[in-house]
mmCIF file of C-alpha atoms and ligand atoms in Angstrom:
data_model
loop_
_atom_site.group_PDB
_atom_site.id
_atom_site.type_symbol
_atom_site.label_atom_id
_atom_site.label_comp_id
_atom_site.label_asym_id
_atom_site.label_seq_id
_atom_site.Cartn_x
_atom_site.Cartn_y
_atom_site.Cartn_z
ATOM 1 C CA UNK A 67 -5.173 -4.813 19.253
ATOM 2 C CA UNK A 68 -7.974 -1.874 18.081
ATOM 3 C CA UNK A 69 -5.213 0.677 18.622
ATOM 4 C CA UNK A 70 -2.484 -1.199 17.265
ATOM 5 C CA UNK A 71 -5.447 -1.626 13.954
ATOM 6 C CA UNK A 72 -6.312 1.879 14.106
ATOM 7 C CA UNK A 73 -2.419 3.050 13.899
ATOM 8 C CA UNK A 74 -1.229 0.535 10.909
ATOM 9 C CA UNK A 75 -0.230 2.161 8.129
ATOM 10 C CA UNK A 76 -1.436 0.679 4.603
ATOM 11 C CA UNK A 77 1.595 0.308 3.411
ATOM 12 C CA UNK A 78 5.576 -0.417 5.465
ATOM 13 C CA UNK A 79 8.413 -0.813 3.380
ATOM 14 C CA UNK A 80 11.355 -1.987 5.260
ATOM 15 C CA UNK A 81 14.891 -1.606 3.904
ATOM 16 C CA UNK A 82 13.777 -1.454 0.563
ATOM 17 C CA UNK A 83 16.814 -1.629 -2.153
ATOM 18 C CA UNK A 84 16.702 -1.876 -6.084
ATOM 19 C CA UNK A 85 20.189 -1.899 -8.034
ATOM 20 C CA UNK A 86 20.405 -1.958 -11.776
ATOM 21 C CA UNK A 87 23.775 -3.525 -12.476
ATOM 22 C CA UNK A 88 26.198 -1.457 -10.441
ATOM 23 C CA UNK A 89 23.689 1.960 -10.162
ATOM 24 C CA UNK A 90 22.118 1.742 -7.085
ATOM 25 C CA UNK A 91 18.807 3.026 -7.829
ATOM 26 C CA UNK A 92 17.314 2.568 -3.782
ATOM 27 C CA UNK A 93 19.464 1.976 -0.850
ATOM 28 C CA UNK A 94 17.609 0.575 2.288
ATOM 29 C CA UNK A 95 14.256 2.605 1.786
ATOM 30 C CA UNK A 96 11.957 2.634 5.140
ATOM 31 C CA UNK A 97 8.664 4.278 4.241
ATOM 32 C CA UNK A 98 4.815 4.084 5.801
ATOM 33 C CA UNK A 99 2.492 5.489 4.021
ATOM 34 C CA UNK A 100 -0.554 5.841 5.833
ATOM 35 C CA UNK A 101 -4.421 6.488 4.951
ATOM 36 C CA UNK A 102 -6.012 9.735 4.462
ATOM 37 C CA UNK A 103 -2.356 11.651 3.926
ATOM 38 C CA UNK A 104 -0.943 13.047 1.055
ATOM 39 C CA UNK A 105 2.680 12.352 1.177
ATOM 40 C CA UNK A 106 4.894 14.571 -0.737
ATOM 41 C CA UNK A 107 7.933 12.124 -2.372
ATOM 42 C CA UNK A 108 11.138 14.893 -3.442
ATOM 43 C CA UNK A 109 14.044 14.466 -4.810
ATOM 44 C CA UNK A 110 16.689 15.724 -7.103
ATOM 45 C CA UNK A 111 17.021 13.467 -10.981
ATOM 46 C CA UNK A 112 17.765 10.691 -10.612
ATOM 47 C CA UNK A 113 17.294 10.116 -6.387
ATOM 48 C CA UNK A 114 14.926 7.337 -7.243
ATOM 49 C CA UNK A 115 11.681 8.374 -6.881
ATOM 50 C CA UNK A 116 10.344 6.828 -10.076
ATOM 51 C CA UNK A 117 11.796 3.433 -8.839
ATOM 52 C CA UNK A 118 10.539 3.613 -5.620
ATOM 53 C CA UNK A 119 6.962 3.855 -6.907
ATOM 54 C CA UNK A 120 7.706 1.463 -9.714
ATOM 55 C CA UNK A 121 8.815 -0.522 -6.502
ATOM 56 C CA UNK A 122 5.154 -0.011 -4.747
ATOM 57 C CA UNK A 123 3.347 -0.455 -8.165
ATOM 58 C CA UNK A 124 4.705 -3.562 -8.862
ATOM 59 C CA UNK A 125 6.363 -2.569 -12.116
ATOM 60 C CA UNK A 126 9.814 -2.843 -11.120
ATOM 61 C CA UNK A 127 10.541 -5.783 -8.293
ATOM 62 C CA UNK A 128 13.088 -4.557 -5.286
ATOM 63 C CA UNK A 129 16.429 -6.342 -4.597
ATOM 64 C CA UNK A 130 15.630 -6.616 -1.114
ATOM 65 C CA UNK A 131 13.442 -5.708 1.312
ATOM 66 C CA UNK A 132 9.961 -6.322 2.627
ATOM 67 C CA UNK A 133 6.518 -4.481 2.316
ATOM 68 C CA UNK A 134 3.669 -5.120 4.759
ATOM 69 C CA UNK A 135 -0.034 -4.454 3.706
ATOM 70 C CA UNK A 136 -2.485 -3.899 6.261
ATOM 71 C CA UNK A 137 0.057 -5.140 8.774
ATOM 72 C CA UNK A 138 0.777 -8.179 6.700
ATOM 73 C CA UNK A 139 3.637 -9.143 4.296
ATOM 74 C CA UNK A 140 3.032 -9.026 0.466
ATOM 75 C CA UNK A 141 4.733 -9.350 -2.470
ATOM 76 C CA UNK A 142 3.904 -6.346 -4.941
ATOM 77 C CA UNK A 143 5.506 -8.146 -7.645
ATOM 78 C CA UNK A 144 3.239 -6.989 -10.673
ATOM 79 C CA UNK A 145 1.123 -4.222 -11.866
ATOM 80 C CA UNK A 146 -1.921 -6.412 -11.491
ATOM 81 C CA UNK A 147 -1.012 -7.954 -7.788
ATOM 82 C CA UNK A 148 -0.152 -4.078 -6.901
ATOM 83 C CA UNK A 149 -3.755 -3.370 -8.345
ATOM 84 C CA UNK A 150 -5.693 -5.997 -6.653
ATOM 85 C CA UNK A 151 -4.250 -3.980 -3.211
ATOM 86 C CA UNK A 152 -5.673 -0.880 -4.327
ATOM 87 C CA UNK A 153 -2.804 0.536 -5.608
ATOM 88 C CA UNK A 154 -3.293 2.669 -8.171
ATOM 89 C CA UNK A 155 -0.858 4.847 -10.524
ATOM 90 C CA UNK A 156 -1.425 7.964 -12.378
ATOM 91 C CA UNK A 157 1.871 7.960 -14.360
ATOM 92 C CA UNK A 158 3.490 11.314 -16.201
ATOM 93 C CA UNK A 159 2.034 9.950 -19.596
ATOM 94 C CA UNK A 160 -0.841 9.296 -17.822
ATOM 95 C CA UNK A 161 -1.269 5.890 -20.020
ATOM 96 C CA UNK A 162 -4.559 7.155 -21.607
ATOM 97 C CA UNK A 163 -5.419 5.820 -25.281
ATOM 98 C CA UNK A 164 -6.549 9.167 -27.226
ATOM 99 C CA UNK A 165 -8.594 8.031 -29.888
ATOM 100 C CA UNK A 166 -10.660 6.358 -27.261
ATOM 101 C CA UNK A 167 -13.588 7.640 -25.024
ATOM 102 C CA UNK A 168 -13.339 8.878 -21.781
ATOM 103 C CA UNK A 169 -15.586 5.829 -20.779
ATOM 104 C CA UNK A 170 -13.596 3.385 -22.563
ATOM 105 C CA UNK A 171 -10.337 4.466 -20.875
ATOM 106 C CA UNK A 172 -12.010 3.631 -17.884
ATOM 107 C CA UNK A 173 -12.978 0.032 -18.467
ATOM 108 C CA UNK A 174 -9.270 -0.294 -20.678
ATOM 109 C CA UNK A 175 -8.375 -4.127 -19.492
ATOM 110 C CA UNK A 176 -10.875 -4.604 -17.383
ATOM 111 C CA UNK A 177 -14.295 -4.362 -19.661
ATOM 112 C CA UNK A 178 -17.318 -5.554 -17.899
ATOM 113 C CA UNK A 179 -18.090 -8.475 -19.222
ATOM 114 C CA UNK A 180 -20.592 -9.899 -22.226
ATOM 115 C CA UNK A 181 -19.657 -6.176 -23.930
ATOM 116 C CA UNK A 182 -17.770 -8.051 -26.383
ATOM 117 C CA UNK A 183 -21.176 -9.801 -26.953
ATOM 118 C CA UNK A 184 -23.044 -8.150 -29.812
ATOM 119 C CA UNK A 185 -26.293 -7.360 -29.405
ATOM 120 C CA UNK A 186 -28.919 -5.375 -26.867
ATOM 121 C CA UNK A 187 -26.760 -7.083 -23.870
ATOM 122 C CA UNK A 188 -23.932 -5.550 -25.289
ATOM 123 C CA UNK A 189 -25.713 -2.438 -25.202
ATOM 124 C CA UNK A 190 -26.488 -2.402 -21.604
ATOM 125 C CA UNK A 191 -23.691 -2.786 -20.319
ATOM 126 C CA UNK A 192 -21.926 0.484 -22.487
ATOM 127 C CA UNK A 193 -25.187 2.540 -20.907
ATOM 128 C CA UNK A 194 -23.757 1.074 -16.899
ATOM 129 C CA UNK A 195 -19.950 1.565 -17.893
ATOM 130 C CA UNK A 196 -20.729 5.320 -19.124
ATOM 131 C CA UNK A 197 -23.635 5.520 -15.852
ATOM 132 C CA UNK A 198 -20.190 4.849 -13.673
ATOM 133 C CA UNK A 199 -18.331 6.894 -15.027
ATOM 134 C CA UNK A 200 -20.576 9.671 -14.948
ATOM 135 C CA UNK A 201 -21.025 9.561 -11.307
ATOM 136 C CA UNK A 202 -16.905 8.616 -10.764
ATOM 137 C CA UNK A 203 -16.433 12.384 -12.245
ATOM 138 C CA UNK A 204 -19.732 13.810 -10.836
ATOM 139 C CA UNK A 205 -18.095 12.453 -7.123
ATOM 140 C CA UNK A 206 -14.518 14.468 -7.464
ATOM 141 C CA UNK A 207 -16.754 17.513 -9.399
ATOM 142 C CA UNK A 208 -14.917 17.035 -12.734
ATOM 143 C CA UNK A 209 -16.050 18.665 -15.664
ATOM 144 C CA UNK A 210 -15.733 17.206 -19.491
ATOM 145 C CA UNK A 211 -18.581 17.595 -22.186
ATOM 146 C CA UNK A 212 -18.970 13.993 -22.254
ATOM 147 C CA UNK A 213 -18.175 10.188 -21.501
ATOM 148 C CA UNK A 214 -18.328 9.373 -24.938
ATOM 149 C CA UNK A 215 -16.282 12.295 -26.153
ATOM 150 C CA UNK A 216 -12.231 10.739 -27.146
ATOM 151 C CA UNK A 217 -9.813 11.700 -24.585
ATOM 152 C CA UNK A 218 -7.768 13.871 -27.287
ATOM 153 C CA UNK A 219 -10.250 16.374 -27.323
ATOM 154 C CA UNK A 220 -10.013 17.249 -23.899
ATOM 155 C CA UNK A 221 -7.559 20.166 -22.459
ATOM 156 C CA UNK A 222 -4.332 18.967 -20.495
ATOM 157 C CA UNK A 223 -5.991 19.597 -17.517
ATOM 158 C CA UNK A 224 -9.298 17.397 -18.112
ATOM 159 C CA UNK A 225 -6.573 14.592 -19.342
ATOM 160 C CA UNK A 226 -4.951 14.617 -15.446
ATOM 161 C CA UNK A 227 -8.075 14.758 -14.050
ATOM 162 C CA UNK A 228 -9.614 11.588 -16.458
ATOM 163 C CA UNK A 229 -6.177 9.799 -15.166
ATOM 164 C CA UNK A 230 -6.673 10.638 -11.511
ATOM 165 C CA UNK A 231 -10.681 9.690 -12.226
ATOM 166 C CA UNK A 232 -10.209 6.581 -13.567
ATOM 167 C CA UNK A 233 -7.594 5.536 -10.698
ATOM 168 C CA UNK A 234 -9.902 6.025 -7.711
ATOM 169 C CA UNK A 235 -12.651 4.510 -9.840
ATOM 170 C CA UNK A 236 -11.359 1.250 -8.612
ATOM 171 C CA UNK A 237 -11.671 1.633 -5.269
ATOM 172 C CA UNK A 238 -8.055 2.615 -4.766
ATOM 173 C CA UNK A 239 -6.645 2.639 -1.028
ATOM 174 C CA UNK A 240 -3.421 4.144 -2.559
ATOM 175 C CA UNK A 241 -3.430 6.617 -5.656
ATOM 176 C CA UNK A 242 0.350 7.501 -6.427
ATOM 177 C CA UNK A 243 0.553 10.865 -8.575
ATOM 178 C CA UNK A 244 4.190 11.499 -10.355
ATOM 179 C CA UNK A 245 4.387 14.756 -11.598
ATOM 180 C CA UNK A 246 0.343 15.706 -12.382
ATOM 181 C CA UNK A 247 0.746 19.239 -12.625
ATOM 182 C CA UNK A 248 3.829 19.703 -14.673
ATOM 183 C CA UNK A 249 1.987 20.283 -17.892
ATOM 184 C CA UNK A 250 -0.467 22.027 -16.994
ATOM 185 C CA UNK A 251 -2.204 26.018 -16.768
ATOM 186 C CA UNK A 252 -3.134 27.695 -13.138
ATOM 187 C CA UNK A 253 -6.473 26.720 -12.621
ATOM 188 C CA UNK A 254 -6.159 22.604 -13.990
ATOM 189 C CA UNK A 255 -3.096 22.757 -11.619
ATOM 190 C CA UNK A 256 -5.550 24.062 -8.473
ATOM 191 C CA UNK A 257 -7.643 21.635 -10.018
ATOM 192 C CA UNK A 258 -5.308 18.670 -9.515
ATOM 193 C CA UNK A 259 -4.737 19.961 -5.986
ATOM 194 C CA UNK A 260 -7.827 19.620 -4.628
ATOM 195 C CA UNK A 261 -8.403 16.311 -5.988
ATOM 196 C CA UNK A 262 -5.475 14.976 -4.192
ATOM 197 C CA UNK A 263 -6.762 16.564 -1.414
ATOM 198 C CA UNK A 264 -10.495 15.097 -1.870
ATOM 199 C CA UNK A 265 -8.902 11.854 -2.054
ATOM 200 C CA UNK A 266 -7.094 11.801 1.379
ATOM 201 C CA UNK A 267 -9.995 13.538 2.744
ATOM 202 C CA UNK A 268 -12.196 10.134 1.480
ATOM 203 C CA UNK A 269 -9.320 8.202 3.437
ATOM 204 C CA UNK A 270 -7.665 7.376 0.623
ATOM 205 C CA UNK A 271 -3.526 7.323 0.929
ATOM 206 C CA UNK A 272 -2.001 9.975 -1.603
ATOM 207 C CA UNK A 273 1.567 10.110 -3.043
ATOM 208 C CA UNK A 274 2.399 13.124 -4.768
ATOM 209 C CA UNK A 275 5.961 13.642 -6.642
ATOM 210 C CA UNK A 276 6.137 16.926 -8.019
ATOM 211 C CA UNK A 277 9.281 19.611 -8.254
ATOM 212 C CA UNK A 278 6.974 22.100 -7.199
ATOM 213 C CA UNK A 279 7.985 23.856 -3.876
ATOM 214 C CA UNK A 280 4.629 25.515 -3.850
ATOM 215 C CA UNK A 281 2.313 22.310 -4.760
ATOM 216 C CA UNK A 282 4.670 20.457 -1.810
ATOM 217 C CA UNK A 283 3.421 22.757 0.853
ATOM 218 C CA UNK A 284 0.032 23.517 -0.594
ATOM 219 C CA UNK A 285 -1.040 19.726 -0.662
ATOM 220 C CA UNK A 286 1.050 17.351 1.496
ATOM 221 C CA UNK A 287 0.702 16.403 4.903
ATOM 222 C CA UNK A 288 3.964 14.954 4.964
ATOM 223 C CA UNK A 289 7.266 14.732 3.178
ATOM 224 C CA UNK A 290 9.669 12.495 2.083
ATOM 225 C CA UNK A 291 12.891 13.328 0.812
ATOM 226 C CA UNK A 292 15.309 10.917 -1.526
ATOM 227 C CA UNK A 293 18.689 11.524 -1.871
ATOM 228 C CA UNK A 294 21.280 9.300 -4.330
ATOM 229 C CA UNK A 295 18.415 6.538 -3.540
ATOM 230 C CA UNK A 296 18.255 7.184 0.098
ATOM 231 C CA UNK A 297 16.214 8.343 2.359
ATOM 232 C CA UNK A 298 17.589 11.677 3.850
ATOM 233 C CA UNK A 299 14.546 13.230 5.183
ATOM 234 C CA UNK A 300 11.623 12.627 6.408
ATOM 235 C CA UNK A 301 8.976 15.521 8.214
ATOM 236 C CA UNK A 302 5.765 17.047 8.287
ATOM 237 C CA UNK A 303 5.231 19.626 6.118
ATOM 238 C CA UNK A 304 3.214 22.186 9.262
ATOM 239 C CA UNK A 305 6.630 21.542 10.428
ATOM 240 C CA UNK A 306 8.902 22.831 8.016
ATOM 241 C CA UNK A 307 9.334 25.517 5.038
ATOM 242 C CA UNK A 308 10.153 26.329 1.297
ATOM 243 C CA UNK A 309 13.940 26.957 2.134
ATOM 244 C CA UNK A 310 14.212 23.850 4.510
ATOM 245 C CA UNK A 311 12.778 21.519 1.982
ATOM 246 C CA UNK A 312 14.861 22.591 -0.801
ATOM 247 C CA UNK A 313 18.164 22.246 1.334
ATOM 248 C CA UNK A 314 16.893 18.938 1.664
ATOM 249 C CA UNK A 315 16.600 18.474 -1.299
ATOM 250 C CA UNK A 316 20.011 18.792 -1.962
ATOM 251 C CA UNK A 317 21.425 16.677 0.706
ATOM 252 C CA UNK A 318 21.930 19.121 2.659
ATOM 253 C CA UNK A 319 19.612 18.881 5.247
ATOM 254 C CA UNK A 320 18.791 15.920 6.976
ATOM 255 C CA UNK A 321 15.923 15.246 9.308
ATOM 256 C CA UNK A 322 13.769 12.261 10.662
ATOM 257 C CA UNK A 323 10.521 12.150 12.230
HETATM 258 N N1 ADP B 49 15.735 0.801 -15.943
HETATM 259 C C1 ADP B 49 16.865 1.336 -15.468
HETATM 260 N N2 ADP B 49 18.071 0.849 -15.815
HETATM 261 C C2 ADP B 49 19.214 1.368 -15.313
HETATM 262 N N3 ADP B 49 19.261 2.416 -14.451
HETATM 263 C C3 ADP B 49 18.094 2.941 -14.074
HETATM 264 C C4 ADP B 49 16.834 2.453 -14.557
HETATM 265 N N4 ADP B 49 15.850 3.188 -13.987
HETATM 266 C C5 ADP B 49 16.445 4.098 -13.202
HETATM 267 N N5 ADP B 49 17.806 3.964 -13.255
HETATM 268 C C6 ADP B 49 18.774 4.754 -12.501
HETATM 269 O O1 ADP B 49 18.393 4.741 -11.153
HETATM 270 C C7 ADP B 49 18.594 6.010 -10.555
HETATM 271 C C8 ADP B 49 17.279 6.524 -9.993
HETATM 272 O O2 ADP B 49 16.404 6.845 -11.079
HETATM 273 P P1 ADP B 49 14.902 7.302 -10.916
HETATM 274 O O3 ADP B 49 14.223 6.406 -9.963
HETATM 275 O O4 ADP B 49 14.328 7.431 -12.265
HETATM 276 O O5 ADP B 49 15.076 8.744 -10.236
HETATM 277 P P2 ADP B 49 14.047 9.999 -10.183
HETATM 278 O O6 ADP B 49 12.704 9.511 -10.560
HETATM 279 O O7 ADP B 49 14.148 10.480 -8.778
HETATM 280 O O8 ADP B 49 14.579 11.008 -11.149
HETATM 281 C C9 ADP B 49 19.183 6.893 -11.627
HETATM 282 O O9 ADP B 49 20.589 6.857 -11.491
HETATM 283 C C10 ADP B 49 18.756 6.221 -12.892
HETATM 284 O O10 ADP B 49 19.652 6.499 -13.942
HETATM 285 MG MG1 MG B 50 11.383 10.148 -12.148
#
């Protein structure tokens, strides 16, 4: 029973399929994703990497198939019942408002309560959202000038790392990263990096789509490779290399665990 505990993965998804009309977007997906890992998810356009994590987010609802939380069967079948899991999405537009503070992105939705109240209660609770939010960044050693400051003055860089912030802030036991360092210079990219890193390192479970061969083998533990909505390959990454994965990549390659 401990072992069998101790080896569940947070998440199963068992012959997971999603078809829009006649594209068949996923074909009979079988994924764990377990704790503390980063998992790299690859794929060429259009392989359906996007819908799978759509799928696992709750945004888009599978045609079939079954996912198992903690070892038990749930329906992820909206953003908020995804949430209330712990899974938590840093999408490419990173869904930050820009005119807005840093703090206020954090609480966006989900406000503490009586802030709407005017008033020295009011007050408070600003000073403990900002007080969280302070130590949220001050935990993953992220650097902006301020809380307070709006999220459009901040670099491209600080932006990813406010997204990534502000999704572990909620105690995430999944953070799924699509693209993070696409847009961004050397050093927010290393950046990036080692926060998915600190994340699986604080047990959290890490997905990380990217088209960067580099970023795959610098930061995953473990890759999965779509192909035409199928899974065609699944390894760890000590166990392959740059030339191997991109074979895979295009369908050329296939290997299983
Ligand atoms: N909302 C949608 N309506 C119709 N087809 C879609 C939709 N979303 C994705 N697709 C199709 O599903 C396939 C997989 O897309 P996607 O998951 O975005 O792939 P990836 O993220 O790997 O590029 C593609 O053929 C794409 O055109
Ligand atoms: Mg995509």
């Amino acid at each position: 029973m401990s072992s069998r505990l101790a080896t569940t993965p947070f998440l199963e998804l068992r012959g997971v399929s999603k078809h829009y009309g006649a594209v068949q977007a996923l074909m009979d997906v079988d994924l764990d994703i377990h704790r503390g890992q980063v998992l790299g998810l690859l794929g060429d356009n259009g392989a359906g990497k996007s819908t799978l994590i759509k799928t696992i987010a709750g945004v888009v609802v599978a045609s079939a198939g079954s996912v198992r939380c903690n070892g038990k069967e749930v329906f992820l079948s909206s953003p908020e019942i995804a949430r209330g899991f712990g899974i938590e999405t840093v999408f490419q537009d990173l869904a930050l408002i820009p005119n807005l503070s840093v703090a206020s992105n954090f609480f966006l939705g989900r406000e503490m309560t009586m802030l709407s109240r005017n008033g020295l209660l009011g007050l408070l609770q600003r000073h403990k959202m900002e007080k969280e939010v302070i130590e949220t960044l001050k935990k993953l050693d992220i650097h902006i000038p301020s809380v307070k400051v709006a999220v459009d003055e901040l670099s491209g860089g600080q932006k990813q790392a406010v997204a990534i912030a502000r999704a572990t802030h909620w105690k995430a036991n999944l953070v799924i990263m699509d693209e993070p360092t696409a847009a961004l210079s050397v050093p927010e990219q290393k950046k990036v990096l080692a926060l998915a890193r600190q994340l699986a390192s604080d047990g959290v479970a890490v997905i990380y789509i990217t088209h960067n061969i580099l970023d795959v083998v610098e930061v995953t533990d473990r890759i999965v490779v779509l192909h035409r909505g199928r899974k065609a390959a699944e390894v760890l990454t000590a166990d392959t290399n740059e030339h191997e994965i991109i074979s895979m990549i295009m369908g050329k390659t296939a290997r299983s665990p």
